[in-house]
Coordinates of C-alpha atoms in Angstrom, one line a residue:
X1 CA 100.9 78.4 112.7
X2 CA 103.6 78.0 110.2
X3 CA 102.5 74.3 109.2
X4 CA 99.2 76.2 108.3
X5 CA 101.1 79.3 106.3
X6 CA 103.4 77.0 104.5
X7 CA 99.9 74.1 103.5
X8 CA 98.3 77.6 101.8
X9 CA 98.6 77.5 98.1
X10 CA 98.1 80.1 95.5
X11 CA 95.1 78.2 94.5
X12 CA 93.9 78.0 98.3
X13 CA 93.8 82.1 97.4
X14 CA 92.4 81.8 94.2
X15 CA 95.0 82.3 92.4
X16 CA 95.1 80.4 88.8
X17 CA 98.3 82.3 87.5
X18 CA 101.2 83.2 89.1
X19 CA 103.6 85.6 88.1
X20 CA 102.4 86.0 84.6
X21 CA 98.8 86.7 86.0
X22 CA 98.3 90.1 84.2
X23 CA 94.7 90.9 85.7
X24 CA 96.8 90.5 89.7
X25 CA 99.9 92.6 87.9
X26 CA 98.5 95.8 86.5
X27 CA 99.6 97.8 88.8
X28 CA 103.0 98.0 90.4
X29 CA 101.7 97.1 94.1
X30 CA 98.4 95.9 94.2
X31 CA 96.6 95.1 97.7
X32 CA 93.7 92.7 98.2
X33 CA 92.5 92.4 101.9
X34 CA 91.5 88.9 102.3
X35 CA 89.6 89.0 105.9
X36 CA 90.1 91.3 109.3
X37 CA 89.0 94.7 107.5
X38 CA 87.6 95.9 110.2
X39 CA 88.6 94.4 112.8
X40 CA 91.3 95.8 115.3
X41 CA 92.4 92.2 116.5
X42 CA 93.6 90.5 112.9
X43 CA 94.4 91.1 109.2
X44 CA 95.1 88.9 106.6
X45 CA 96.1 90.8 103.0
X46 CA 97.8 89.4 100.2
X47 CA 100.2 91.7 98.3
X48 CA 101.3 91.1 94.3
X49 CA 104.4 93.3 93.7
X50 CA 105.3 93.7 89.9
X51 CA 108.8 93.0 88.7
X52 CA 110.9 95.9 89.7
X53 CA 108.7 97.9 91.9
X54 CA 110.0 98.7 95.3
X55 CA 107.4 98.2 98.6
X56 CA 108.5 101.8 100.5
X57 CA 109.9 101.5 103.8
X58 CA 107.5 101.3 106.3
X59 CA 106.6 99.9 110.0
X60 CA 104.0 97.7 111.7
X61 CA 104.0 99.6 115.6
X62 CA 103.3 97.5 118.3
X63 CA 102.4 94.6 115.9
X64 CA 103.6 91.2 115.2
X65 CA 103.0 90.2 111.0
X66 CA 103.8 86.9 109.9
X67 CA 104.9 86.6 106.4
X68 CA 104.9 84.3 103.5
X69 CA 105.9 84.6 100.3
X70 CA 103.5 82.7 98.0
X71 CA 105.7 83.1 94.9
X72 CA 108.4 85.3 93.5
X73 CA 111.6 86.7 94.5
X74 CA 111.7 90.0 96.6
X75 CA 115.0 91.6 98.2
X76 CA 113.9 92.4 101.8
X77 CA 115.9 94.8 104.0
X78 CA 114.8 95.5 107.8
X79 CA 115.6 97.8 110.3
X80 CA 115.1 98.1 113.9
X81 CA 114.5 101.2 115.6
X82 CA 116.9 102.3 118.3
X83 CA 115.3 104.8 120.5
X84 CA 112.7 103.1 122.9
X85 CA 110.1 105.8 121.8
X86 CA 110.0 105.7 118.4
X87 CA 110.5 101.9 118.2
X88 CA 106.8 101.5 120.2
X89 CA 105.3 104.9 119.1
X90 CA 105.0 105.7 123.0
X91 CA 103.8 109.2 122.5
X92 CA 100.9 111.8 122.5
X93 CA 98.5 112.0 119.1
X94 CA 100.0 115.6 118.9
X95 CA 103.4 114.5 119.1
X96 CA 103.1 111.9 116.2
X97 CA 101.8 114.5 113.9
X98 CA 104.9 116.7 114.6
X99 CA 107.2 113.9 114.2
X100 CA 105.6 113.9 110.5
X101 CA 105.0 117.5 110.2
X102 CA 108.6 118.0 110.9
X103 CA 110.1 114.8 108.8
X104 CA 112.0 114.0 112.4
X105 CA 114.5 111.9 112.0
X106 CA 114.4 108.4 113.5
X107 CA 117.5 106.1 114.5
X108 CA 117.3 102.3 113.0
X109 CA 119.5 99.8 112.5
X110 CA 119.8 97.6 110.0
X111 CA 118.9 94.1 111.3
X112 CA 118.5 91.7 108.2
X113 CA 118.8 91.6 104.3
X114 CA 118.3 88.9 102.4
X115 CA 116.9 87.5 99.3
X116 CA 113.4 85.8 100.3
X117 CA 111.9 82.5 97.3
X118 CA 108.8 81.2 97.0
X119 CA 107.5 79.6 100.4
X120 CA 110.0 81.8 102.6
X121 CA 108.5 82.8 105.8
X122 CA 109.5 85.8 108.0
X123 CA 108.0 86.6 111.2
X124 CA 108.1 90.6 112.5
X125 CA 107.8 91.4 116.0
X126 CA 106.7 95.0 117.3
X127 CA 110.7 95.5 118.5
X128 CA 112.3 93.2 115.6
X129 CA 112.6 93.9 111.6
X130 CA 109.5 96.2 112.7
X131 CA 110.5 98.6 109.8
X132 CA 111.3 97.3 106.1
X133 CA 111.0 97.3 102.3
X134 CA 110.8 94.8 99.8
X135 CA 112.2 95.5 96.1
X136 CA 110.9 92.7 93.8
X137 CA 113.1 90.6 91.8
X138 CA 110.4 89.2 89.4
X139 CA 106.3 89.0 89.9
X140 CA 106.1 88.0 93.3
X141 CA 103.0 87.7 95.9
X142 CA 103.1 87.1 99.4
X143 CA 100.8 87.4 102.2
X144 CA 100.6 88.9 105.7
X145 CA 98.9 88.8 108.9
X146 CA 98.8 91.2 111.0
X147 CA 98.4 91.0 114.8
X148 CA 96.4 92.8 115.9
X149 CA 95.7 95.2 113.1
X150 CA 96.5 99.0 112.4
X151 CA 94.1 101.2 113.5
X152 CA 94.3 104.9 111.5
X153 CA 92.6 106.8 114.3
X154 CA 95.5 106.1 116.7
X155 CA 99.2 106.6 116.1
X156 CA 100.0 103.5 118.0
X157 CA 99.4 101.0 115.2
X158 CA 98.9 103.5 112.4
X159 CA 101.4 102.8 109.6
X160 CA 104.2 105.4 108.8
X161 CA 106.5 105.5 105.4
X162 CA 110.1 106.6 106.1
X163 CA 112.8 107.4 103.9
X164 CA 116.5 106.4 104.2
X165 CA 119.0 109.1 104.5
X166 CA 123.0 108.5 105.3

């Protein structure tokens, strides 16, 4: 897998410019879903992040995502979640929607921060750097697949935004 993510070029994505692309740059964060929309077992998106802009903190539950960053810099901070509960969403539909009703707090840890370059690959498992955030440090665009993917009609894989408090 990671001889096949690193042999994937920008052009291999049809990309002809890189970070001064302005058409891929418009936008702060722009998204392009690349194959797995609708499927539950797989997606493969590719991500451009202007200079600057910050990805918010977020989670993949009960997902593994590899990661590679085509080019660019990004600052990438991850966190783990402590309680067993929250760090696999193990509860009720009607209990996930009072968790973000309520803004409940969750425990995490912080388990990595680093500066990723060009060709940097990271690798997320559902208990491991499950929740981060990416600040870019110039144009940058990276690409992820996700294992299996989120599904919006059940809080088990259904993304959720956090924000940091002290």
């Amino acid at each position: 897998m990671v001889s096949r993510m690193n042999s994937i070029t920008p052009q291999c994505l049809g990309i002809e410019c890189e970070g001064d692309c302005p058409y891929h740059f418009k936008g702060n964060l722009n998204r392009v879903t690349i194959d797995g929309i609708d499927s539950e077992d797989y997606r493969l998106v590719l991500f451009f992040i202007k200079k600057g802009t910050r990805m918010p903190l977020h989670d993949h539950p009960n997902m593994s995502v590899f990661f590679r960053l085509v080019f660019g810099k990004l600052n990438y901070r991850a966190y783990d979640k402590v309680d067993h509960k929250f760090k696999y969403n193990d509860f009720v539909d009607d209990e996930y929607h009072e968790i973000l009703e309520n803004k409940t707090r969750i425990q995490a840890k912080k388990s990595k921060a680093i500066k990723l370059q060009s060709d940097d690959l990271l690798f997320v498992r559902p208990s491991t750097n499950n929740m981060h955030e990416f600040v870019a440090e110039e144009n940058s665009c990276f690409f992820d697949i996700c294992l299996p993917n989120y599904t919006p009609l059940n809080h088990s894989r259904r993304i959720t935004y956090f924000k940091e408090v002290a």
